[in-house]
PDB file of C-alpha atoms in Angstrom:
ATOM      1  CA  UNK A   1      30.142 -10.401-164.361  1.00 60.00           C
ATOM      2  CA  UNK A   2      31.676 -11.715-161.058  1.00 65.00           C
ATOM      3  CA  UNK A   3      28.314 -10.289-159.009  1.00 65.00           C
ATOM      4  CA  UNK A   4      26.074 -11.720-161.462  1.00 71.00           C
ATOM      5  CA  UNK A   5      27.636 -15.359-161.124  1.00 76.00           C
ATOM      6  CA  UNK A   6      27.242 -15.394-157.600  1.00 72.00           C
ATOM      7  CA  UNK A   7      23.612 -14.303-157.034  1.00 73.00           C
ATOM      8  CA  UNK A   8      23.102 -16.849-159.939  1.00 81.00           C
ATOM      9  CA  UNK A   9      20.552 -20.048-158.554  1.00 82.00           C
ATOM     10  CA  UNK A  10      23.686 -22.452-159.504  1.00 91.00           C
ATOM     11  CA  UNK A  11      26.488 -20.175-158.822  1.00 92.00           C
ATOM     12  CA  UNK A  12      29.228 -22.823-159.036  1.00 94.00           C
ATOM     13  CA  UNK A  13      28.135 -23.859-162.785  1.00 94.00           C
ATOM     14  CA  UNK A  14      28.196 -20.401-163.933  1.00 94.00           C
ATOM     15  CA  UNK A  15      31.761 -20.350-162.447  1.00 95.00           C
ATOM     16  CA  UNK A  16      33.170 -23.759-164.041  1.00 95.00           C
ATOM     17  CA  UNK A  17      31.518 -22.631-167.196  1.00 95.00           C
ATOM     18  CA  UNK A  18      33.700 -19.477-167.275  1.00 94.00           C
ATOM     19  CA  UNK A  19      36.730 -21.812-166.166  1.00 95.00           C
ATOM     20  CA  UNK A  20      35.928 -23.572-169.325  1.00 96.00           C
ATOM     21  CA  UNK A  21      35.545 -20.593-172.012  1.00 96.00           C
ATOM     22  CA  UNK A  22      38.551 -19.201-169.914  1.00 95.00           C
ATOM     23  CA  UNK A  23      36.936 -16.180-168.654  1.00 94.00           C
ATOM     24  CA  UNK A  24      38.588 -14.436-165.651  1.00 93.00           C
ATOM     25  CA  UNK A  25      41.083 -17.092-165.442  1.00 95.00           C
ATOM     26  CA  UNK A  26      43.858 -14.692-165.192  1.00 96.00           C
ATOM     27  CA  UNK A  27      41.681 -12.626-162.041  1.00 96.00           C
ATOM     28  CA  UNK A  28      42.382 -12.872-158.499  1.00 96.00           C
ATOM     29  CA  UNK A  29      38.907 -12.130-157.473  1.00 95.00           C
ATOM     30  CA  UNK A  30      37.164 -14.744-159.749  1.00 95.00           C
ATOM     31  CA  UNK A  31      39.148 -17.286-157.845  1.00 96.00           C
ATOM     32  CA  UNK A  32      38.146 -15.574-154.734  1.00 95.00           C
ATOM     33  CA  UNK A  33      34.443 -15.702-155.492  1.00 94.00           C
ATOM     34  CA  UNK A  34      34.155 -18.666-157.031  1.00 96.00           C
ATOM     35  CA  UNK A  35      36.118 -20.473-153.704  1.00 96.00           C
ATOM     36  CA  UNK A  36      33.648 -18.843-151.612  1.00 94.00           C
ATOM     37  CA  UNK A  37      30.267 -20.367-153.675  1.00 94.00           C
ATOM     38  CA  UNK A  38      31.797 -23.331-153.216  1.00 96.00           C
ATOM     39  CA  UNK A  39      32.912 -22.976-149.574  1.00 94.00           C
ATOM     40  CA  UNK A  40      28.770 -21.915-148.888  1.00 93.00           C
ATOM     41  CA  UNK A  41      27.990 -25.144-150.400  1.00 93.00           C
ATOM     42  CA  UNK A  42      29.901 -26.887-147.591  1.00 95.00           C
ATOM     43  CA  UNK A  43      33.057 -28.531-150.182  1.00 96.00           C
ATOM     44  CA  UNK A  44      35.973 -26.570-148.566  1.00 93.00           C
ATOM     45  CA  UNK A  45      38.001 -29.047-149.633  1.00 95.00           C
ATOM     46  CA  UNK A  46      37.041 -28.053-153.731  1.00 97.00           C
ATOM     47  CA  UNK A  47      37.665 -24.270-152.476  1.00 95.00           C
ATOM     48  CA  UNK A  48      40.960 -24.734-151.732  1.00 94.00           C
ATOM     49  CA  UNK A  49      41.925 -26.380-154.819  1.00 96.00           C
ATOM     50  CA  UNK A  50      40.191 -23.640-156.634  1.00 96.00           C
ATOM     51  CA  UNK A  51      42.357 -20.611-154.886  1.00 95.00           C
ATOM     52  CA  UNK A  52      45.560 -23.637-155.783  1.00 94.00           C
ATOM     53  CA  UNK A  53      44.399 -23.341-159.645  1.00 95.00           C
ATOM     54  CA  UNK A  54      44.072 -19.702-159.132  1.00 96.00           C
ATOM     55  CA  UNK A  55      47.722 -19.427-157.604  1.00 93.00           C
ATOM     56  CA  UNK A  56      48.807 -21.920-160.401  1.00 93.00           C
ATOM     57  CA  UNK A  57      47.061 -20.304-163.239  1.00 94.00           C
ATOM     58  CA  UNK A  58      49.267 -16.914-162.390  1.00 94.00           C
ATOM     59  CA  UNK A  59      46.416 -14.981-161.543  1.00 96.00           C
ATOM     60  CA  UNK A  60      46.095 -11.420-160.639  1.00 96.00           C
ATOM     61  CA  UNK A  61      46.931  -9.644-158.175  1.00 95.00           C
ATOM     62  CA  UNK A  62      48.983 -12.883-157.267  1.00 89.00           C
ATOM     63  CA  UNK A  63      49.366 -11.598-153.623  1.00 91.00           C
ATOM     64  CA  UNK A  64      45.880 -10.810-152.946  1.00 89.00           C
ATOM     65  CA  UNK A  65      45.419 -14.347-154.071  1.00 88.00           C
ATOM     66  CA  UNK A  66      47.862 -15.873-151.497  1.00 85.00           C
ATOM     67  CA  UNK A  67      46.946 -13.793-148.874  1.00 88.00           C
ATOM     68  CA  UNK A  68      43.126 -14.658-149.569  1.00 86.00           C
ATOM     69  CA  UNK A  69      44.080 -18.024-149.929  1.00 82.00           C
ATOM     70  CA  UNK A  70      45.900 -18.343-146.313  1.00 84.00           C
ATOM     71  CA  UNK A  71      42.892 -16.949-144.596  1.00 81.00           C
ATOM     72  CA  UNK A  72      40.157 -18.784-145.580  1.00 72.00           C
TER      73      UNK A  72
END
């Protein structure tokens, strides 16, 4: 589902859509990819805020998180 959000025309929308029903909320790598749509849209600022909620939210694997989270 994560692939087919970001080759979506609005990428971002699909993602704060699934923020909304709560799907993925507790993955890692739907923070990851949903930071980086946003990050290609030139808000880096929103990006990190989304990888915060991610870290926040508890989800997993928390470490991959943080350590994504650090490098971008």
């Amino acid at each position: 589902m994560l692939t087919q959000a970001s080759s979506h025309k609005e990428p971002i929308e699909v993602y704060r859509h699934m923020n909304s029903k709560g799907i993925g909320t507790k993955l890692a790598k739907y923070y990851q990819s949903w930071a980086l749509a946003t990050e290609d849209s030139g808000d880096t600022k929103a990006a990190d805020k989304i990888l915060a909620l991610g870290v926040s939210n508890g989800a997993q694997p928390t470490a991959s998180l943080a350590k994504f989270r650090e490098s971008v």
